[in-house]
Amino acid sequence: MANVNRDGFGSRFGVLVAVAGSAVGLGNLWRFPYLVGNNGGAAFIIIYLLFVILLCLPIMFSEFIIGRRTQANVFGAINKLAPKSPFIIIGIISVAASISIMSFYSVVGGWTLEYIFKSFSPQFLTADSANLATQFSGFSSASFMPVVMHLLFLGLSALIVVAGIKNGIEKYSKILMPALFVLVLLLAVRSVTLDGAGAGIKFLFYPDFSKITGETLLAALGQAFFSLSLGMGCIITYGSYVNKKENLFNISLMTAAADTGFAILAGLAVMPAVFAFGIPPGQGPSLVFITLPQIFAQLPFGNLFSVAFFFILFIAAITSAISLLEVIVAYFTEELKLSRKAAVIIAFTIIGTFGTLSSLSNGVLKDVTIFGKTFFDLFDYASSNILLPVGGLLVVLFVGWRMKRADVLDELSSGGAVAVKSFVFRWVMLIIKFVAPIAITIVLLNSIGLIKLF
Ligand code: PHE
């Protein structure tokens, strides 16, 4: 089945940084802190962790298994394993979710670029928190610059994807991911040592379970999927570039650990500062763009820290954006037989357009709503809270009930090279067949009100 001409990752480290690069992104550094803020802190984190360990890990194995088994894009993969089956909807959800996520992701990616440039200006950090909030809303609601920055961010991601897997995605991830880790760690250390940081740490680690509602559960589940890049074919696609000898268990475990580590570190970088500076934790998507500059303003060489942080946010975002684009590009090149360049140009045009709508929905289009949500919020909500959980559900059903058990074991054991104990395999299959599908269904039904748990 191996295709000698197909591009792929060149080394184990390359696979790890690329998959971790996809997982660690705005989801960890921007989305996680504000969701924790909106959903009451520690209780949300605990539910999130449970979902990661119990549901997301088995889903990640499942996606890797499908991808590596078939060495094809999502449509090709499902078609190879189950020709003409309704499971092909996994392919449709994948491409739809990639477009939907990129349509707000690259707008936020654009904000990070703007904030890198802003950080060079001495006036930026002399501001107080009210001023930083005004600066942010002034910028993000404008019609011109945020759109330009969104297109710039999307264009840069497109350039990396055109270069391919080994010479594009892998090469850049190897440099960018370690740099990211060092900088976030430094910021977290600075944040927890601020005066008044204690309240933020308490908010992160002392749970108040009375705050949990059906929406919190869904938000935690959506965030776990989003943060681990699950439920939309991204890991299937990256899995298809993984060498047959790699141990899929290890890659999944390391990715989940790195991703969760980054999320907690990001929480530690943001929440103590939020409380130390008296900023309301539940203010949503603008949180890191307002709170962190507050820390920087207190530091010697604050501008330098600010440039570094937004550069990091940009790196984290772009290593995820390329994985989102790759889902669409792999589909266009392998199924529709387009050249890589043509595929990237089409993806750029579609996302460029939707992204522009979502950027403008923070300003001139803010009154245009669908289901009560602006374009920006709709793309975010529809992908994380609907498409990804449904996609993840179909993936586990597919691997649990449609694929041959022997093939699943063959992939998990890398063709017999990795010893998988039989009780471990049975446990994994039990979760994939029953626990994960039931749990995801319950959370989804609960959130649309068909059953009432909370
Ligand atoms: N995991 C990425 C993040 O946390 C976002 C992402 C979602 C990337 C889905 C790929 C697929 O920012």
Short mmCIF file of C-alpha atoms and ligand atoms in Angstrom, two decimals:
data_model
loop_
_atom_site.label_atom_id
_atom_site.label_comp_id
_atom_site.label_asym_id
_atom_site.label_seq_id
_atom_site.Cartn_x
_atom_site.Cartn_y
_atom_site.Cartn_z
CA MET A 1 0.00 0.00 0.00
CA ALA A 2 2.98 2.30 0.55
CA ASN A 3 3.31 4.93 -2.10
CA VAL A 4 6.97 5.69 -2.76
CA ASN A 5 6.31 8.99 -4.46
CA ARG A 6 4.17 10.42 -1.71
CA ASP A 7 5.73 13.12 0.47
CA GLY A 8 6.02 12.26 4.17
CA PHE A 9 7.72 13.13 7.44
CA GLY A 10 11.45 12.46 7.47
CA SER A 11 12.13 11.71 11.14
CA ARG A 12 10.48 10.84 14.44
CA PHE A 13 11.28 14.27 15.85
CA GLY A 14 9.78 15.74 12.69
CA VAL A 15 6.52 13.85 13.20
CA LEU A 16 6.33 14.85 16.84
CA VAL A 17 6.93 18.54 16.32
CA ALA A 18 4.56 18.67 13.37
CA VAL A 19 1.72 16.91 15.20
CA ALA A 20 2.41 18.89 18.37
CA GLY A 21 2.63 21.98 16.15
CA SER A 22 -0.85 21.26 14.88
CA ALA A 23 -2.23 20.63 18.35
CA VAL A 24 -0.55 23.49 20.18
CA GLY A 25 -1.92 26.70 18.83
CA LEU A 26 -4.31 29.54 19.45
CA GLY A 27 -6.48 26.88 21.06
CA ASN A 28 -4.03 26.64 23.94
CA LEU A 29 -2.75 30.18 24.26
CA TRP A 30 -5.77 32.22 23.29
CA ARG A 31 -8.92 30.07 23.48
CA PHE A 32 -8.19 27.94 26.56
CA PRO A 33 -7.51 30.87 28.93
CA TYR A 34 -10.66 32.74 27.94
CA LEU A 35 -12.85 29.65 28.09
CA VAL A 36 -11.51 28.92 31.56
CA GLY A 37 -12.38 32.52 32.40
CA ASN A 38 -15.89 32.28 30.94
CA ASN A 39 -16.66 28.89 32.48
CA GLY A 40 -15.65 29.37 36.06
CA GLY A 41 -12.04 28.18 36.24
CA ALA A 42 -10.85 24.95 37.82
CA ALA A 43 -14.04 22.90 37.41
CA PHE A 44 -13.86 23.47 33.68
CA ILE A 45 -10.19 22.42 33.65
CA ILE A 46 -10.95 19.16 35.46
CA ILE A 47 -13.71 18.23 33.03
CA TYR A 48 -11.44 19.19 30.18
CA LEU A 49 -8.68 16.90 31.47
CA LEU A 50 -11.10 14.00 31.86
CA PHE A 51 -12.27 14.43 28.28
CA VAL A 52 -8.69 14.55 27.00
CA ILE A 53 -7.67 11.34 28.73
CA LEU A 54 -10.86 9.32 28.34
CA LEU A 55 -12.15 10.42 24.97
CA CYS A 56 -9.56 12.31 23.01
CA LEU A 57 -6.70 9.87 23.31
CA PRO A 58 -8.69 6.97 21.83
CA ILE A 59 -9.97 9.28 19.10
CA MET A 60 -6.43 10.32 18.33
CA PHE A 61 -5.33 6.67 18.05
CA SER A 62 -8.30 6.09 15.77
CA GLU A 63 -7.44 8.97 13.47
CA PHE A 64 -3.78 7.92 13.26
CA ILE A 65 -4.86 4.35 12.49
CA ILE A 66 -7.09 5.43 9.61
CA GLY A 67 -4.47 7.78 8.17
CA ARG A 68 -1.43 5.58 8.39
CA ARG A 69 -3.26 2.46 7.26
CA THR A 70 -4.35 4.09 4.03
CA GLN A 71 -1.70 6.77 3.45
CA ALA A 72 -4.31 8.96 1.87
CA ASN A 73 -6.32 12.13 2.43
CA VAL A 74 -9.53 11.79 4.46
CA PHE A 75 -11.84 11.02 1.52
CA GLY A 76 -9.32 8.62 0.00
CA ALA A 77 -8.76 6.95 3.36
CA ILE A 78 -12.43 6.25 4.04
CA ASN A 79 -12.96 5.11 0.47
CA LYS A 80 -10.07 2.66 0.68
CA LEU A 81 -11.25 1.13 3.94
CA ALA A 82 -14.99 1.18 3.24
CA PRO A 83 -15.76 1.89 -0.40
CA LYS A 84 -19.07 3.66 -0.99
CA SER A 85 -20.04 3.72 2.67
CA PRO A 86 -21.93 6.58 4.33
CA PHE A 87 -18.85 7.12 6.49
CA ILE A 88 -17.58 9.28 3.62
CA ILE A 89 -19.36 12.03 5.54
CA ILE A 90 -16.19 12.10 7.69
CA GLY A 91 -14.46 13.52 4.62
CA ILE A 92 -17.12 16.15 4.12
CA ILE A 93 -17.07 17.18 7.78
CA SER A 94 -13.27 17.39 7.65
CA VAL A 95 -13.11 19.80 4.74
CA ALA A 96 -16.06 21.83 6.06
CA ALA A 97 -14.49 22.06 9.53
CA SER A 98 -11.09 23.08 8.11
CA ILE A 99 -12.69 25.91 6.20
CA SER A 100 -14.86 26.92 9.13
CA ILE A 101 -11.99 26.91 11.63
CA MET A 102 -9.60 28.72 9.33
CA SER A 103 -12.23 31.38 8.71
CA PHE A 104 -11.85 32.69 12.26
CA TYR A 105 -8.43 31.25 13.05
CA SER A 106 -6.64 33.21 10.42
CA VAL A 107 -8.38 36.38 11.60
CA VAL A 108 -6.93 35.86 15.07
CA GLY A 109 -3.64 34.91 13.40
CA GLY A 110 -3.84 38.33 11.75
CA TRP A 111 -4.36 39.99 15.16
CA THR A 112 -1.15 38.38 16.38
CA LEU A 113 0.73 39.87 13.43
CA GLU A 114 -0.69 43.32 14.12
CA TYR A 115 0.28 43.01 17.77
CA ILE A 116 3.83 42.05 16.87
CA PHE A 117 4.10 45.30 14.92
CA LYS A 118 2.29 47.33 17.60
CA SER A 119 4.69 46.01 20.25
CA PHE A 120 7.57 47.92 18.69
CA SER A 121 5.90 51.22 19.39
CA PRO A 122 6.83 52.77 22.76
CA GLN A 123 3.30 54.22 23.26
CA PHE A 124 1.70 50.78 23.15
CA LEU A 125 2.80 49.71 26.62
CA THR A 126 2.53 52.96 28.50
CA ALA A 127 -1.20 52.34 28.36
CA ASP A 128 -3.35 51.28 31.32
CA SER A 129 -5.73 48.36 31.10
CA ALA A 130 -8.72 50.43 30.00
CA ASN A 131 -6.58 51.90 27.30
CA LEU A 132 -5.35 48.48 26.18
CA ALA A 133 -8.95 47.29 25.97
CA THR A 134 -9.89 50.30 23.85
CA GLN A 135 -6.87 49.81 21.63
CA PHE A 136 -7.89 46.23 21.05
CA SER A 137 -11.53 46.85 20.29
CA GLY A 138 -10.57 49.82 18.11
CA PHE A 139 -8.25 47.67 16.05
CA SER A 140 -10.30 44.50 15.80
CA SER A 141 -13.48 46.30 14.80
CA ALA A 142 -11.82 48.27 12.00
CA SER A 143 -12.54 47.33 8.41
CA PHE A 144 -9.16 47.57 6.77
CA MET A 145 -6.12 46.53 8.81
CA PRO A 146 -7.56 43.36 10.40
CA VAL A 147 -8.58 42.11 6.95
CA VAL A 148 -5.13 42.86 5.52
CA MET A 149 -3.49 41.08 8.45
CA HIS A 150 -5.82 38.10 8.09
CA LEU A 151 -4.88 37.77 4.42
CA LEU A 152 -1.19 38.16 5.27
CA PHE A 153 -1.41 35.41 7.88
CA LEU A 154 -3.30 33.15 5.50
CA GLY A 155 -0.79 33.88 2.73
CA LEU A 156 2.18 32.95 4.94
CA SER A 157 0.50 29.68 5.95
CA ALA A 158 -0.20 28.97 2.29
CA LEU A 159 3.46 29.48 1.37
CA ILE A 160 4.59 26.86 3.88
CA VAL A 161 1.96 24.41 2.69
CA VAL A 162 2.96 24.85 -0.95
CA ALA A 163 6.49 23.75 0.02
CA GLY A 164 5.16 20.34 1.10
CA ILE A 165 5.55 18.09 4.12
CA LYS A 166 9.27 17.49 4.64
CA ASN A 167 10.55 20.79 3.30
CA GLY A 168 7.69 22.92 4.55
CA ILE A 169 5.64 21.71 7.47
CA GLU A 170 8.32 19.57 9.14
CA LYS A 171 11.21 21.96 8.58
CA TYR A 172 9.48 24.97 10.12
CA SER A 173 7.89 23.08 12.99
CA LYS A 174 11.31 21.85 14.13
CA ILE A 175 12.53 25.38 14.70
CA LEU A 176 9.31 27.01 15.82
CA MET A 177 8.00 24.57 18.44
CA PRO A 178 10.99 24.52 20.83
CA ALA A 179 11.16 28.34 20.71
CA LEU A 180 7.50 28.46 21.63
CA PHE A 181 7.97 26.35 24.72
CA VAL A 182 10.82 28.42 26.16
CA LEU A 183 8.94 31.68 25.77
CA VAL A 184 5.64 30.51 27.24
CA LEU A 185 7.50 29.07 30.21
CA LEU A 186 9.25 32.39 30.84
CA LEU A 187 5.95 34.25 30.72
CA ALA A 188 4.24 31.84 33.10
CA VAL A 189 7.07 32.27 35.60
CA ARG A 190 6.73 36.05 35.38
CA SER A 191 2.96 35.94 35.72
CA VAL A 192 2.82 33.72 38.82
CA THR A 193 5.38 35.89 40.57
CA LEU A 194 3.34 39.08 40.17
CA ASP A 195 1.87 40.68 43.30
CA GLY A 196 -1.69 39.44 43.64
CA ALA A 197 -1.12 36.41 41.43
CA GLY A 198 -2.53 34.08 44.11
CA ALA A 199 -6.18 34.72 43.24
CA GLY A 200 -5.50 33.71 39.65
CA ILE A 201 -3.79 30.51 40.70
CA LYS A 202 -6.73 29.71 42.98
CA PHE A 203 -9.14 30.36 40.11
CA LEU A 204 -7.21 27.84 38.00
CA PHE A 205 -6.86 25.10 40.59
CA TYR A 206 -9.74 25.21 43.14
CA PRO A 207 -12.86 23.82 41.50
CA ASP A 208 -16.37 25.15 42.06
CA PHE A 209 -18.54 22.42 40.58
CA SER A 210 -21.74 24.38 41.05
CA LYS A 211 -20.71 26.40 37.98
CA ILE A 212 -21.06 23.41 35.66
CA THR A 213 -23.90 23.38 33.13
CA GLY A 214 -24.61 21.45 29.94
CA GLU A 215 -23.01 24.30 28.02
CA THR A 216 -19.85 24.02 30.14
CA LEU A 217 -19.62 20.32 29.32
CA LEU A 218 -20.01 21.00 25.64
CA ALA A 219 -17.52 23.86 25.77
CA ALA A 220 -14.98 21.59 27.49
CA LEU A 221 -15.56 18.80 24.99
CA GLY A 222 -15.36 21.18 22.03
CA GLN A 223 -12.20 22.72 23.41
CA ALA A 224 -10.59 19.30 23.94
CA PHE A 225 -11.30 18.35 20.33
CA PHE A 226 -10.22 21.72 19.06
CA SER A 227 -7.02 21.82 21.06
CA LEU A 228 -5.95 18.32 20.04
CA SER A 229 -6.88 18.95 16.39
CA LEU A 230 -9.40 16.09 16.48
CA GLY A 231 -12.63 15.32 14.72
CA MET A 232 -11.82 16.95 11.42
CA GLY A 233 -9.35 14.71 9.67
CA CYS A 234 -6.26 16.63 10.58
CA ILE A 235 -4.65 13.75 12.45
CA ILE A 236 -5.86 11.35 9.73
CA THR A 237 -4.05 13.51 7.19
CA TYR A 238 -0.85 13.92 9.23
CA GLY A 239 -1.06 10.22 10.14
CA SER A 240 -0.96 9.42 6.44
CA TYR A 241 2.53 10.93 6.28
CA VAL A 242 3.83 8.92 9.25
CA ASN A 243 6.31 6.14 8.64
CA LYS A 244 5.02 2.58 9.16
CA LYS A 245 7.51 1.91 11.95
CA GLU A 246 6.51 4.76 14.28
CA ASN A 247 4.70 3.89 17.47
CA LEU A 248 1.28 5.54 17.24
CA PHE A 249 0.58 5.15 20.97
CA ASN A 250 3.69 7.09 21.87
CA ILE A 251 3.09 9.85 19.37
CA SER A 252 -0.48 10.27 20.63
CA LEU A 253 0.52 10.27 24.28
CA MET A 254 3.30 12.76 23.75
CA THR A 255 1.08 15.04 21.70
CA ALA A 256 -1.69 15.00 24.29
CA ALA A 257 0.82 15.63 27.09
CA ALA A 258 2.50 18.49 25.23
CA ASP A 259 -0.81 20.05 24.30
CA THR A 260 -2.22 19.87 27.81
CA GLY A 261 1.07 21.13 29.25
CA PHE A 262 0.93 24.14 26.96
CA ALA A 263 -2.68 24.85 27.86
CA ILE A 264 -1.96 24.81 31.60
CA LEU A 265 1.16 26.92 31.10
CA ALA A 266 -0.88 29.38 29.08
CA GLY A 267 -3.45 29.46 31.88
CA LEU A 268 -0.60 30.21 34.30
CA ALA A 269 0.73 32.91 32.03
CA VAL A 270 -2.64 34.62 31.71
CA MET A 271 -4.88 34.09 34.79
CA PRO A 272 -2.55 35.29 37.56
CA ALA A 273 -1.98 38.45 35.52
CA VAL A 274 -5.72 38.86 34.96
CA PHE A 275 -6.35 38.84 38.70
CA ALA A 276 -3.24 40.82 39.60
CA PHE A 277 -4.39 43.65 37.33
CA GLY A 278 -8.08 43.40 38.21
CA ILE A 279 -9.21 42.51 34.70
CA PRO A 280 -12.51 40.58 34.48
CA PRO A 281 -11.62 36.96 33.57
CA GLY A 282 -14.79 36.35 31.55
CA GLN A 283 -14.27 38.91 28.82
CA GLY A 284 -13.86 36.40 26.01
CA PRO A 285 -11.67 36.37 22.90
CA SER A 286 -9.87 39.62 23.62
CA LEU A 287 -8.38 38.32 26.86
CA VAL A 288 -4.73 37.64 25.93
CA PHE A 289 -4.56 40.73 23.76
CA ILE A 290 -5.36 42.91 26.75
CA THR A 291 -3.98 41.11 29.79
CA LEU A 292 -0.56 40.13 28.65
CA PRO A 293 0.47 43.60 27.48
CA GLN A 294 -0.34 44.57 31.09
CA ILE A 295 2.37 42.27 32.33
CA PHE A 296 4.79 43.50 29.72
CA ALA A 297 4.19 47.10 30.77
CA GLN A 298 5.53 46.16 34.22
CA LEU A 299 8.68 44.54 32.96
CA PRO A 300 12.03 45.98 32.06
CA PHE A 301 12.35 45.61 28.29
CA GLY A 302 8.57 45.17 28.19
CA ASN A 303 8.39 45.89 24.48
CA LEU A 304 10.82 43.10 23.82
CA PHE A 305 8.69 40.66 25.82
CA SER A 306 5.63 41.84 24.01
CA VAL A 307 7.20 41.34 20.59
CA ALA A 308 8.36 37.90 21.73
CA PHE A 309 4.95 36.87 23.05
CA PHE A 310 2.94 37.88 20.03
CA PHE A 311 5.56 36.34 17.82
CA ILE A 312 5.05 33.12 19.76
CA LEU A 313 1.34 33.33 19.43
CA PHE A 314 1.88 33.80 15.74
CA ILE A 315 4.17 30.75 15.53
CA ALA A 316 1.74 28.60 17.48
CA ALA A 317 -1.04 29.75 15.20
CA ILE A 318 0.79 29.18 11.95
CA THR A 319 1.95 25.64 12.78
CA SER A 320 -1.72 24.82 13.38
CA ALA A 321 -3.01 26.74 10.39
CA ILE A 322 -0.79 24.74 8.05
CA SER A 323 -2.28 21.50 9.38
CA LEU A 324 -5.78 22.83 8.77
CA LEU A 325 -4.87 23.87 5.24
CA GLU A 326 -3.21 20.53 4.56
CA VAL A 327 -6.53 18.71 5.11
CA ILE A 328 -8.07 20.69 2.25
CA VAL A 329 -4.97 20.60 0.06
CA ALA A 330 -4.49 16.83 0.42
CA TYR A 331 -8.11 16.37 -0.64
CA PHE A 332 -7.82 18.68 -3.64
CA THR A 333 -4.53 17.18 -4.85
CA GLU A 334 -5.32 13.51 -4.35
CA GLU A 335 -9.02 13.33 -5.12
CA LEU A 336 -9.50 16.18 -7.54
CA LYS A 337 -6.00 15.77 -9.02
CA LEU A 338 -5.12 19.44 -8.78
CA SER A 339 -1.53 20.61 -8.46
CA ARG A 340 -0.43 21.57 -4.95
CA LYS A 341 -0.18 25.17 -6.00
CA ALA A 342 -3.68 25.28 -7.51
CA ALA A 343 -5.08 23.55 -4.42
CA VAL A 344 -3.49 26.12 -2.12
CA ILE A 345 -4.74 29.01 -4.25
CA ILE A 346 -8.32 27.73 -4.15
CA ALA A 347 -8.15 27.16 -0.40
CA PHE A 348 -6.73 30.68 0.01
CA THR A 349 -9.59 32.17 -1.98
CA ILE A 350 -12.34 30.39 -0.06
CA ILE A 351 -10.88 31.04 3.39
CA GLY A 352 -9.81 34.54 2.43
CA THR A 353 -13.44 35.36 1.65
CA PHE A 354 -15.07 33.75 4.69
CA GLY A 355 -12.31 35.08 6.92
CA THR A 356 -12.96 38.60 5.66
CA LEU A 357 -16.62 38.23 6.62
CA SER A 358 -15.67 36.99 10.05
CA SER A 359 -13.18 39.82 10.55
CA LEU A 360 -15.76 42.42 9.51
CA SER A 361 -18.29 40.84 11.86
CA ASN A 362 -16.31 42.35 14.74
CA GLY A 363 -17.07 45.79 13.27
CA VAL A 364 -19.31 46.88 10.39
CA LEU A 365 -21.05 43.51 10.12
CA LYS A 366 -21.61 43.06 13.84
CA ASP A 367 -25.38 43.28 13.46
CA VAL A 368 -25.53 40.59 10.82
CA THR A 369 -26.23 37.44 12.81
CA ILE A 370 -27.15 33.87 12.00
CA PHE A 371 -28.73 31.83 14.83
CA GLY A 372 -27.96 34.86 16.97
CA LYS A 373 -24.24 34.67 16.28
CA THR A 374 -21.92 36.90 14.28
CA PHE A 375 -19.91 35.26 11.48
CA PHE A 376 -16.85 35.08 13.71
CA ASP A 377 -18.72 33.40 16.57
CA LEU A 378 -20.66 31.17 14.22
CA PHE A 379 -17.53 29.76 12.55
CA ASP A 380 -16.01 29.16 15.98
CA TYR A 381 -19.13 27.61 17.54
CA ALA A 382 -20.12 25.50 14.54
CA SER A 383 -16.69 23.96 14.20
CA SER A 384 -15.74 23.31 17.82
CA ASN A 385 -19.10 22.51 19.30
CA ILE A 386 -20.77 20.71 16.40
CA LEU A 387 -18.53 19.61 13.52
CA LEU A 388 -15.60 18.34 15.61
CA PRO A 389 -17.63 16.30 18.13
CA VAL A 390 -19.75 14.81 15.32
CA GLY A 391 -16.61 14.10 13.26
CA GLY A 392 -14.94 12.49 16.28
CA LEU A 393 -18.01 10.40 16.94
CA LEU A 394 -18.02 9.08 13.38
CA VAL A 395 -14.29 8.34 13.52
CA VAL A 396 -14.58 6.14 16.61
CA LEU A 397 -17.66 4.41 15.22
CA PHE A 398 -15.74 3.77 12.02
CA VAL A 399 -12.66 2.30 13.68
CA GLY A 400 -14.67 0.44 16.32
CA TRP A 401 -17.40 -1.04 14.19
CA ARG A 402 -16.41 -0.86 10.56
CA MET A 403 -12.66 -1.51 10.36
CA LYS A 404 -11.33 -5.03 10.81
CA ARG A 405 -10.11 -5.58 14.35
CA ALA A 406 -6.97 -7.24 13.01
CA ASP A 407 -6.15 -4.18 10.90
CA VAL A 408 -6.59 -1.90 13.89
CA LEU A 409 -4.22 -4.05 15.94
CA ASP A 410 -1.77 -4.21 13.07
CA GLU A 411 -1.57 -0.40 12.96
CA LEU A 412 -1.42 0.05 16.72
CA SER A 413 1.42 -2.46 16.88
CA SER A 414 3.12 -0.96 13.81
CA GLY A 415 2.93 -4.25 11.95
CA GLY A 416 4.03 -6.23 15.01
CA ALA A 417 7.10 -4.08 15.75
CA VAL A 418 5.54 -2.66 18.92
CA ALA A 419 4.26 -5.07 21.56
CA VAL A 420 0.68 -4.17 22.46
CA LYS A 421 -0.48 -6.13 25.49
CA SER A 422 -3.80 -7.83 24.82
CA PHE A 423 -5.53 -6.28 27.85
CA VAL A 424 -4.42 -2.82 26.68
CA PHE A 425 -5.80 -3.49 23.23
CA ARG A 426 -9.09 -4.75 24.65
CA TRP A 427 -9.37 -1.67 26.83
CA VAL A 428 -8.67 0.65 23.89
CA MET A 429 -11.27 -1.13 21.76
CA LEU A 430 -13.82 -0.95 24.56
CA ILE A 431 -13.42 2.80 24.75
CA ILE A 432 -13.45 3.22 20.98
CA LYS A 433 -16.52 1.03 20.49
CA PHE A 434 -18.66 2.04 23.46
CA VAL A 435 -17.42 4.61 25.93
CA ALA A 436 -16.37 7.35 23.50
CA PRO A 437 -19.44 7.18 21.22
CA ILE A 438 -21.85 7.10 24.16
CA ALA A 439 -20.12 9.92 26.02
CA ILE A 440 -19.95 12.20 22.98
CA THR A 441 -23.59 11.51 22.16
CA ILE A 442 -24.68 12.33 25.71
CA VAL A 443 -22.81 15.64 25.70
CA LEU A 444 -24.25 16.57 22.32
CA LEU A 445 -27.84 15.62 23.25
CA ASN A 446 -27.49 17.38 26.57
CA SER A 447 -26.37 20.58 24.88
CA ILE A 448 -29.29 20.67 22.45
CA GLY A 449 -31.63 19.99 25.34
CA LEU A 450 -32.86 16.53 24.30
CA ILE A 451 -31.69 15.09 27.59
CA LYS A 452 -31.03 17.04 30.74
CA LEU A 453 -28.06 16.14 32.92
CA PHE A 454 -27.33 19.58 34.34
N1 PHE B 1 -5.31 22.50 17.69
C1 PHE B 1 -5.21 23.82 17.16
C2 PHE B 1 -5.10 24.80 18.30
O1 PHE B 1 -5.21 24.43 19.44
C3 PHE B 1 -6.34 24.18 16.25
C4 PHE B 1 -6.68 23.12 15.28
C5 PHE B 1 -7.93 22.54 15.31
C6 PHE B 1 -5.75 22.69 14.35
C7 PHE B 1 -8.25 21.51 14.45
C8 PHE B 1 -6.06 21.69 13.48
C9 PHE B 1 -7.30 21.08 13.54
O2 PHE B 1 -4.94 25.96 18.08
#
